[in-house]
Amino acid sequence: MDLKNNILSLLEPKLKDTGIFVVSLYIQPGRVTHICLSLEKDSGINIDECAGISRYLLNELSANPEYDFPYTLEVSSPGIDKPFVHPRQYNRNINKHLRVITNDGSSREGILENVYENGIVLKEKLETKGKKKDQITFSKNIAFSEIKEAKCKI
């Protein structure tokens, strides 16, 4: 089993029933292996939770002679400016302004109105042309499979 799968296996019992989930796990091999773990929670993860997971993982890795090599471990929440990676990240951003890039390269902006099993509902504004600039709002369903990148617009 490789390092990434081992770390995910170590985390599984620790994260169970906490509401915390893995957003991403990047491992950059080198003279010193860099392990970057990004965690989230539907209600928002705090620094104490990240620190607790970091301590747990350090203890588990140091107890196993297979991981007797130089490494750094970074455990954090994804930044607000980072694209969403996990569908659960959308839930905590309902009623926030999103920028979505679809697989065909088009860009959409609007308020995240709802999240459903296979996608999202984005409330967009469309300005009409003419002397009087009116705005029409409409809701657009976008399947997760159509989304190349989505993130909060700050």
mmCIF file of C-alpha atoms in Angstrom, residues 2-145:
data_model
loop_
_atom_site.group_PDB
_atom_site.id
_atom_site.type_symbol
_atom_site.label_atom_id
_atom_site.label_comp_id
_atom_site.label_asym_id
_atom_site.label_seq_id
_atom_site.Cartn_x
_atom_site.Cartn_y
_atom_site.Cartn_z
ATOM 1 C CA ASP A 2 1.342 3.461 -0.797
ATOM 2 C CA LEU A 3 1.781 6.360 1.623
ATOM 3 C CA LYS A 4 -1.353 8.196 0.485
ATOM 4 C CA ASN A 5 -3.620 5.174 0.979
ATOM 5 C CA ASN A 6 -1.943 4.386 4.313
ATOM 6 C CA ILE A 7 -2.607 7.909 5.581
ATOM 7 C CA LEU A 8 -6.229 7.740 4.444
ATOM 8 C CA SER A 9 -6.594 4.381 6.231
ATOM 9 C CA LEU A 10 -5.077 5.831 9.406
ATOM 10 C CA LEU A 11 -7.468 8.790 9.279
ATOM 11 C CA GLU A 12 -10.632 6.771 8.718
ATOM 12 C CA PRO A 13 -11.219 5.650 12.343
ATOM 13 C CA LYS A 14 -10.127 9.039 13.722
ATOM 14 C CA LEU A 15 -12.512 11.025 11.520
ATOM 15 C CA LYS A 16 -15.437 8.641 11.889
ATOM 16 C CA ASP A 17 -18.415 10.300 13.630
ATOM 17 C CA THR A 18 -16.660 13.711 13.799
ATOM 18 C CA GLY A 19 -18.204 15.197 10.657
ATOM 19 C CA ILE A 20 -14.685 15.954 9.400
ATOM 20 C CA PHE A 21 -13.829 14.823 5.883
ATOM 21 C CA VAL A 22 -10.712 14.848 3.712
ATOM 22 C CA VAL A 23 -10.838 17.445 0.957
ATOM 23 C CA SER A 24 -7.405 16.669 -0.444
ATOM 24 C CA LEU A 25 -4.182 14.880 0.378
ATOM 25 C CA TYR A 26 -1.069 15.806 -1.574
ATOM 26 C CA ILE A 27 2.253 14.086 -1.122
ATOM 27 C CA GLN A 28 5.325 15.643 -2.678
ATOM 28 C CA PRO A 29 8.275 13.260 -2.543
ATOM 29 C CA GLY A 30 11.783 14.630 -2.307
ATOM 30 C CA ARG A 31 14.718 14.798 0.072
ATOM 31 C CA VAL A 32 12.058 15.740 2.589
ATOM 32 C CA THR A 33 8.604 14.388 1.738
ATOM 33 C CA HIS A 34 5.889 17.032 2.103
ATOM 34 C CA ILE A 35 2.473 15.765 3.213
ATOM 35 C CA CYS A 36 -0.318 18.336 2.839
ATOM 36 C CA LEU A 37 -3.710 17.333 4.211
ATOM 37 C CA SER A 38 -6.765 19.525 3.759
ATOM 38 C CA LEU A 39 -9.787 18.834 5.989
ATOM 39 C CA GLU A 40 -13.278 20.311 6.197
ATOM 40 C CA LYS A 41 -16.463 19.962 8.180
ATOM 41 C CA ASP A 42 -19.998 20.985 7.183
ATOM 42 C CA SER A 43 -20.101 23.450 10.078
ATOM 43 C CA GLY A 44 -16.509 24.590 9.468
ATOM 44 C CA ILE A 45 -13.360 23.066 10.906
ATOM 45 C CA ASN A 46 -11.367 24.954 13.525
ATOM 46 C CA ILE A 47 -7.652 25.147 14.245
ATOM 47 C CA ASP A 48 -7.881 22.926 17.337
ATOM 48 C CA GLU A 49 -9.448 20.145 15.276
ATOM 49 C CA CYS A 50 -6.703 20.459 12.644
ATOM 50 C CA ALA A 51 -4.025 20.412 15.361
ATOM 51 C CA GLY A 52 -5.577 17.315 16.955
ATOM 52 C CA ILE A 53 -5.598 15.449 13.637
ATOM 53 C CA SER A 54 -2.016 16.559 12.997
ATOM 54 C CA ARG A 55 -0.828 15.232 16.384
ATOM 55 C CA TYR A 56 -2.709 11.966 15.846
ATOM 56 C CA LEU A 57 -1.199 11.469 12.396
ATOM 57 C CA LEU A 58 2.330 12.334 13.566
ATOM 58 C CA ASN A 59 2.036 9.770 16.377
ATOM 59 C CA GLU A 60 0.709 7.087 14.027
ATOM 60 C CA LEU A 61 3.385 7.696 11.398
ATOM 61 C CA SER A 62 6.266 7.870 13.894
ATOM 62 C CA ALA A 63 5.147 4.575 15.495
ATOM 63 C CA ASN A 64 5.584 2.770 12.166
ATOM 64 C CA PRO A 65 9.206 2.036 11.087
ATOM 65 C CA GLU A 66 8.044 2.047 7.453
ATOM 66 C CA TYR A 67 7.814 5.855 7.697
ATOM 67 C CA ASP A 68 11.288 6.422 9.109
ATOM 68 C CA PHE A 69 12.238 9.087 6.587
ATOM 69 C CA PRO A 70 12.263 12.892 6.736
ATOM 70 C CA TYR A 71 8.858 14.432 6.140
ATOM 71 C CA THR A 72 6.808 17.488 6.981
ATOM 72 C CA LEU A 73 3.110 17.360 7.726
ATOM 73 C CA GLU A 74 0.728 20.235 7.102
ATOM 74 C CA VAL A 75 -2.899 19.872 8.190
ATOM 75 C CA SER A 76 -5.256 22.744 7.384
ATOM 76 C CA SER A 77 -8.653 23.714 6.096
ATOM 77 C CA PRO A 78 -8.947 24.680 2.440
ATOM 78 C CA GLY A 79 -8.711 28.431 1.985
ATOM 79 C CA ILE A 80 -11.791 30.397 0.983
ATOM 80 C CA ASP A 81 -10.056 31.276 -2.283
ATOM 81 C CA LYS A 82 -9.415 27.623 -3.185
ATOM 82 C CA PRO A 83 -11.638 25.762 -5.657
ATOM 83 C CA PHE A 84 -14.089 23.255 -4.220
ATOM 84 C CA VAL A 85 -12.848 19.690 -4.490
ATOM 85 C CA HIS A 86 -15.468 17.768 -2.549
ATOM 86 C CA PRO A 87 -19.251 18.012 -3.148
ATOM 87 C CA ARG A 88 -19.810 18.536 0.603
ATOM 88 C CA GLN A 89 -17.967 21.860 0.374
ATOM 89 C CA TYR A 90 -20.917 23.317 -1.508
ATOM 90 C CA ASN A 91 -23.333 22.766 1.399
ATOM 91 C CA ARG A 92 -21.619 25.214 3.705
ATOM 92 C CA ASN A 93 -21.537 27.860 0.987
ATOM 93 C CA ILE A 94 -25.275 28.105 0.286
ATOM 94 C CA ASN A 95 -26.325 31.768 -0.182
ATOM 95 C CA LYS A 96 -22.750 32.770 -1.041
ATOM 96 C CA HIS A 97 -21.526 34.201 -4.327
ATOM 97 C CA LEU A 98 -19.820 31.552 -6.485
ATOM 98 C CA ARG A 99 -17.875 31.584 -9.695
ATOM 99 C CA VAL A 100 -18.302 28.341 -11.635
ATOM 100 C CA ILE A 101 -16.307 27.306 -14.682
ATOM 101 C CA THR A 102 -17.928 24.491 -16.614
ATOM 102 C CA ASN A 103 -16.203 21.786 -18.648
ATOM 103 C CA ASP A 104 -16.943 23.663 -21.875
ATOM 104 C CA GLY A 105 -14.944 26.640 -20.545
ATOM 105 C CA SER A 106 -17.873 28.971 -19.896
ATOM 106 C CA SER A 107 -17.949 30.968 -16.687
ATOM 107 C CA ARG A 108 -21.030 31.585 -14.563
ATOM 108 C CA GLU A 109 -21.475 33.690 -11.453
ATOM 109 C CA GLY A 110 -24.293 33.809 -8.997
ATOM 110 C CA ILE A 111 -25.613 32.924 -5.588
ATOM 111 C CA LEU A 112 -25.510 29.259 -4.626
ATOM 112 C CA GLU A 113 -29.186 28.632 -3.998
ATOM 113 C CA ASN A 114 -29.244 24.911 -3.349
ATOM 114 C CA VAL A 115 -27.205 21.721 -3.456
ATOM 115 C CA TYR A 116 -28.717 18.454 -4.522
ATOM 116 C CA GLU A 117 -27.326 14.937 -4.894
ATOM 117 C CA ASN A 118 -25.897 15.425 -8.380
ATOM 118 C CA GLY A 119 -25.293 19.154 -8.599
ATOM 119 C CA ILE A 120 -26.111 22.700 -7.600
ATOM 120 C CA VAL A 121 -28.626 25.447 -8.299
ATOM 121 C CA LEU A 122 -27.002 28.793 -9.088
ATOM 122 C CA LYS A 123 -29.110 31.972 -9.054
ATOM 123 C CA GLU A 124 -27.745 34.231 -11.773
ATOM 124 C CA LYS A 125 -28.480 37.801 -12.831
ATOM 125 C CA LEU A 126 -28.840 38.805 -16.438
ATOM 126 C CA GLU A 127 -28.814 42.463 -17.466
ATOM 127 C CA THR A 128 -31.151 43.373 -20.295
ATOM 128 C CA LYS A 129 -30.021 45.703 -23.022
ATOM 129 C CA GLY A 130 -31.747 48.955 -23.671
ATOM 130 C CA LYS A 131 -32.129 52.396 -22.178
ATOM 131 C CA LYS A 132 -33.203 51.032 -18.848
ATOM 132 C CA LYS A 133 -30.807 48.441 -17.447
ATOM 133 C CA ASP A 134 -33.056 45.868 -15.870
ATOM 134 C CA GLN A 135 -31.804 42.758 -14.169
ATOM 135 C CA ILE A 136 -33.507 39.444 -14.598
ATOM 136 C CA THR A 137 -32.666 36.677 -12.175
ATOM 137 C CA PHE A 138 -32.962 33.022 -13.030
ATOM 138 C CA SER A 139 -31.901 29.747 -11.469
ATOM 139 C CA LYS A 140 -29.623 27.387 -13.347
ATOM 140 C CA ASN A 141 -29.107 23.724 -12.441
ATOM 141 C CA ILE A 142 -25.504 22.623 -12.939
ATOM 142 C CA ALA A 143 -24.515 18.980 -12.499
ATOM 143 C CA PHE A 144 -21.298 18.231 -10.595
ATOM 144 C CA SER A 145 -20.120 16.338 -13.687
#
